[in-house]
Amino acid sequence: MIKIKNLNKHFGSLHVLRDIDLNVGKSDVVVIIGASGSGKSTLLRCINLLEEPSSGEIWIEGNIVDRRKKNRLNILRRDVGMVFQHFNLFPHFTVLGNITEAPVQVRQVDKQQAYESAMALLEKVGLTDKAHAYPSQLSGGQKQRVAIARALAMKPKVMLFDEPTSALDPELVGEVLAVMKQLAAEGMTMIVVSHEMAFAREVGDWLVYMDEGKIVEVGRPEQIFEEPRHERTKTFLSRVR
Ligand code: ADP
Ligand code: MG
């Protein structure tokens, strides 16, 4: 589904991603862990071209991702949904407005149809009663569930999550993880940056440990938790657990 080959990213003299190789199969859930500043967000942002790689290739379903090909860029943005730590909802739109905006504007979906799909998505994330609320009237967990519904409204083939529960009060983390778990069970291909180790272990098919812009270790979550191959992975895990 996604193939990343020898990806490098520089910000000026800062070498942020170093020779990243990663393959993600259809319906795989890949959880990325690593210290702050190790390049996790930049990697996700390269996959949906919020950042332009300095070198290397990213392929999605057999299509190379290339910023210079404008039509491709639009297809990519449609096929790759992203959920951010700070929700990034449009504050002046209602929940329904947030979810229907892109399908109507970008996918040219008929308004009534977009509305019906949005209601179905709100049902899925348990928020039909908030359809007409504004983001400021929602809890963090509710905002994040709306953000997930909004991303799903574009019918993406892949969902990227960048620390989706890090900004939430602890008691609200579970409701967001539950929605993500359900998505995974439905076969969505997902790349999730998260330090929720229980989620990684239960839902993740693969765990990726990054340090200083490199992938240090990739493996099954049980394997990495029980017997990490690298000293750095061991040290990191002992700190976060
Ligand atoms: P993580 O998500 O693992 O915390 P990031 O991908 O956000 O790491 O950042 C990796 C490194 O790249 C950090 O040193 C960060 O300061 C730097 N960085 C990220 N975005 C930019 C940018 N737009 N310009 C310059 N440096 C950046
Ligand atoms: Mg980050």
PDB file of C-alpha atoms in Angstrom, residues 156-236:
ATOM      1  CA  PRO A 156      -9.156   7.852   2.351  1.00  0.00           C
ATOM      2  CA  LYS A 157      -7.215   4.689   1.652  1.00  0.00           C
ATOM      3  CA  VAL A 158      -4.755   5.423   4.430  1.00  0.00           C
ATOM      4  CA  MET A 159      -5.117   7.271   7.717  1.00  0.00           C
ATOM      5  CA  LEU A 160      -2.188   9.002   9.387  1.00  0.00           C
ATOM      6  CA  PHE A 161      -2.475   9.891  13.079  1.00  0.00           C
ATOM      7  CA  ASP A 162       0.080  12.197  14.703  1.00  0.00           C
ATOM      8  CA  GLU A 163      -0.143  11.766  18.477  1.00  0.00           C
ATOM      9  CA  PRO A 164      -3.949  11.911  18.371  1.00  0.00           C
ATOM     10  CA  THR A 165      -4.372  11.518  22.124  1.00  0.00           C
ATOM     11  CA  SER A 166      -1.389  13.497  23.432  1.00  0.00           C
ATOM     12  CA  ALA A 167      -3.344  16.703  23.981  1.00  0.00           C
ATOM     13  CA  LEU A 168      -6.229  14.982  25.760  1.00  0.00           C
ATOM     14  CA  ASP A 169      -7.024  14.707  29.438  1.00  0.00           C
ATOM     15  CA  PRO A 170      -6.320  11.110  30.475  1.00  0.00           C
ATOM     16  CA  GLU A 171      -9.979  10.222  30.928  1.00  0.00           C
ATOM     17  CA  LEU A 172     -10.712  11.174  27.297  1.00  0.00           C
ATOM     18  CA  VAL A 173      -7.960   9.110  25.689  1.00  0.00           C
ATOM     19  CA  GLY A 174      -9.950   5.879  25.701  1.00  0.00           C
ATOM     20  CA  GLU A 175     -12.868   7.145  23.607  1.00  0.00           C
ATOM     21  CA  VAL A 176     -10.513   8.215  20.814  1.00  0.00           C
ATOM     22  CA  LEU A 177      -8.485   5.006  20.923  1.00  0.00           C
ATOM     23  CA  ALA A 178     -11.751   3.033  20.771  1.00  0.00           C
ATOM     24  CA  VAL A 179     -12.681   4.749  17.490  1.00  0.00           C
ATOM     25  CA  MET A 180      -9.206   4.063  16.104  1.00  0.00           C
ATOM     26  CA  LYS A 181      -9.412   0.451  17.179  1.00  0.00           C
ATOM     27  CA  GLN A 182     -12.729   0.075  15.396  1.00  0.00           C
ATOM     28  CA  LEU A 183     -11.255   1.590  12.230  1.00  0.00           C
ATOM     29  CA  ALA A 184      -8.372  -0.856  12.396  1.00  0.00           C
ATOM     30  CA  ALA A 185     -10.807  -3.742  12.806  1.00  0.00           C
ATOM     31  CA  GLU A 186     -12.633  -2.579   9.672  1.00  0.00           C
ATOM     32  CA  GLY A 187      -9.391  -2.953   7.746  1.00  0.00           C
ATOM     33  CA  MET A 188      -8.230   0.660   7.424  1.00  0.00           C
ATOM     34  CA  THR A 189      -4.530   1.042   6.662  1.00  0.00           C
ATOM     35  CA  MET A 190      -3.143   3.223   9.441  1.00  0.00           C
ATOM     36  CA  ILE A 191       0.133   4.810  10.476  1.00  0.00           C
ATOM     37  CA  VAL A 192      -0.084   6.040  14.034  1.00  0.00           C
ATOM     38  CA  VAL A 193       2.484   8.064  15.947  1.00  0.00           C
ATOM     39  CA  SER A 194       1.609   7.372  19.562  1.00  0.00           C
ATOM     40  CA  HIS A 195       3.023   6.574  22.924  1.00  0.00           C
ATOM     41  CA  GLU A 196      -0.025   4.598  23.963  1.00  0.00           C
ATOM     42  CA  MET A 197       1.818   1.347  24.460  1.00  0.00           C
ATOM     43  CA  ALA A 198      -1.263  -0.705  25.298  1.00  0.00           C
ATOM     44  CA  PHE A 199      -2.837   0.431  22.033  1.00  0.00           C
ATOM     45  CA  ALA A 200       0.361  -0.353  20.122  1.00  0.00           C
ATOM     46  CA  ARG A 201       0.444  -3.825  21.547  1.00  0.00           C
ATOM     47  CA  GLU A 202      -3.220  -4.597  21.085  1.00  0.00           C
ATOM     48  CA  VAL A 203      -3.971  -2.938  17.750  1.00  0.00           C
ATOM     49  CA  GLY A 204      -0.580  -2.503  16.072  1.00  0.00           C
ATOM     50  CA  ASP A 205       0.547  -5.037  13.511  1.00  0.00           C
ATOM     51  CA  TRP A 206       3.983  -3.446  13.415  1.00  0.00           C
ATOM     52  CA  LEU A 207       5.921  -1.210  15.734  1.00  0.00           C
ATOM     53  CA  VAL A 208       8.564   1.189  14.412  1.00  0.00           C
ATOM     54  CA  TYR A 209      11.096   2.774  16.742  1.00  0.00           C
ATOM     55  CA  MET A 210      12.724   5.981  15.460  1.00  0.00           C
ATOM     56  CA  ASP A 211      15.710   7.815  16.883  1.00  0.00           C
ATOM     57  CA  GLU A 212      17.544  10.833  15.453  1.00  0.00           C
ATOM     58  CA  GLY A 213      15.810  10.603  12.095  1.00  0.00           C
ATOM     59  CA  LYS A 214      16.453   6.904  11.606  1.00  0.00           C
ATOM     60  CA  ILE A 215      14.332   3.820  11.885  1.00  0.00           C
ATOM     61  CA  VAL A 216      16.231   1.865  14.506  1.00  0.00           C
ATOM     62  CA  GLU A 217      13.943  -1.113  14.723  1.00  0.00           C
ATOM     63  CA  VAL A 218      10.784  -2.510  13.116  1.00  0.00           C
ATOM     64  CA  GLY A 219       9.013  -5.557  14.435  1.00  0.00           C
ATOM     65  CA  ARG A 220       5.891  -7.084  15.852  1.00  0.00           C
ATOM     66  CA  PRO A 221       4.883  -5.161  18.980  1.00  0.00           C
ATOM     67  CA  GLU A 222       5.297  -8.232  21.230  1.00  0.00           C
ATOM     68  CA  GLN A 223       8.770  -8.818  19.903  1.00  0.00           C
ATOM     69  CA  ILE A 224       9.880  -5.222  20.423  1.00  0.00           C
ATOM     70  CA  PHE A 225       8.330  -5.029  23.879  1.00  0.00           C
ATOM     71  CA  GLU A 226       9.616  -8.442  25.032  1.00  0.00           C
ATOM     72  CA  GLU A 227      12.999  -8.545  23.355  1.00  0.00           C
ATOM     73  CA  PRO A 228      14.094  -5.350  21.638  1.00  0.00           C
ATOM     74  CA  ARG A 229      17.125  -6.012  19.475  1.00  0.00           C
ATOM     75  CA  HIS A 230      18.740  -2.643  20.023  1.00  0.00           C
ATOM     76  CA  GLU A 231      20.026  -1.088  23.199  1.00  0.00           C
ATOM     77  CA  ARG A 232      18.491   2.286  22.244  1.00  0.00           C
ATOM     78  CA  THR A 233      15.043   0.725  21.878  1.00  0.00           C
ATOM     79  CA  LYS A 234      15.409  -0.911  25.286  1.00  0.00           C
ATOM     80  CA  THR A 235      16.408   2.371  26.913  1.00  0.00           C
ATOM     81  CA  PHE A 236      13.541   4.261  25.268  1.00  0.00           C
TER      82      PHE A 236
END
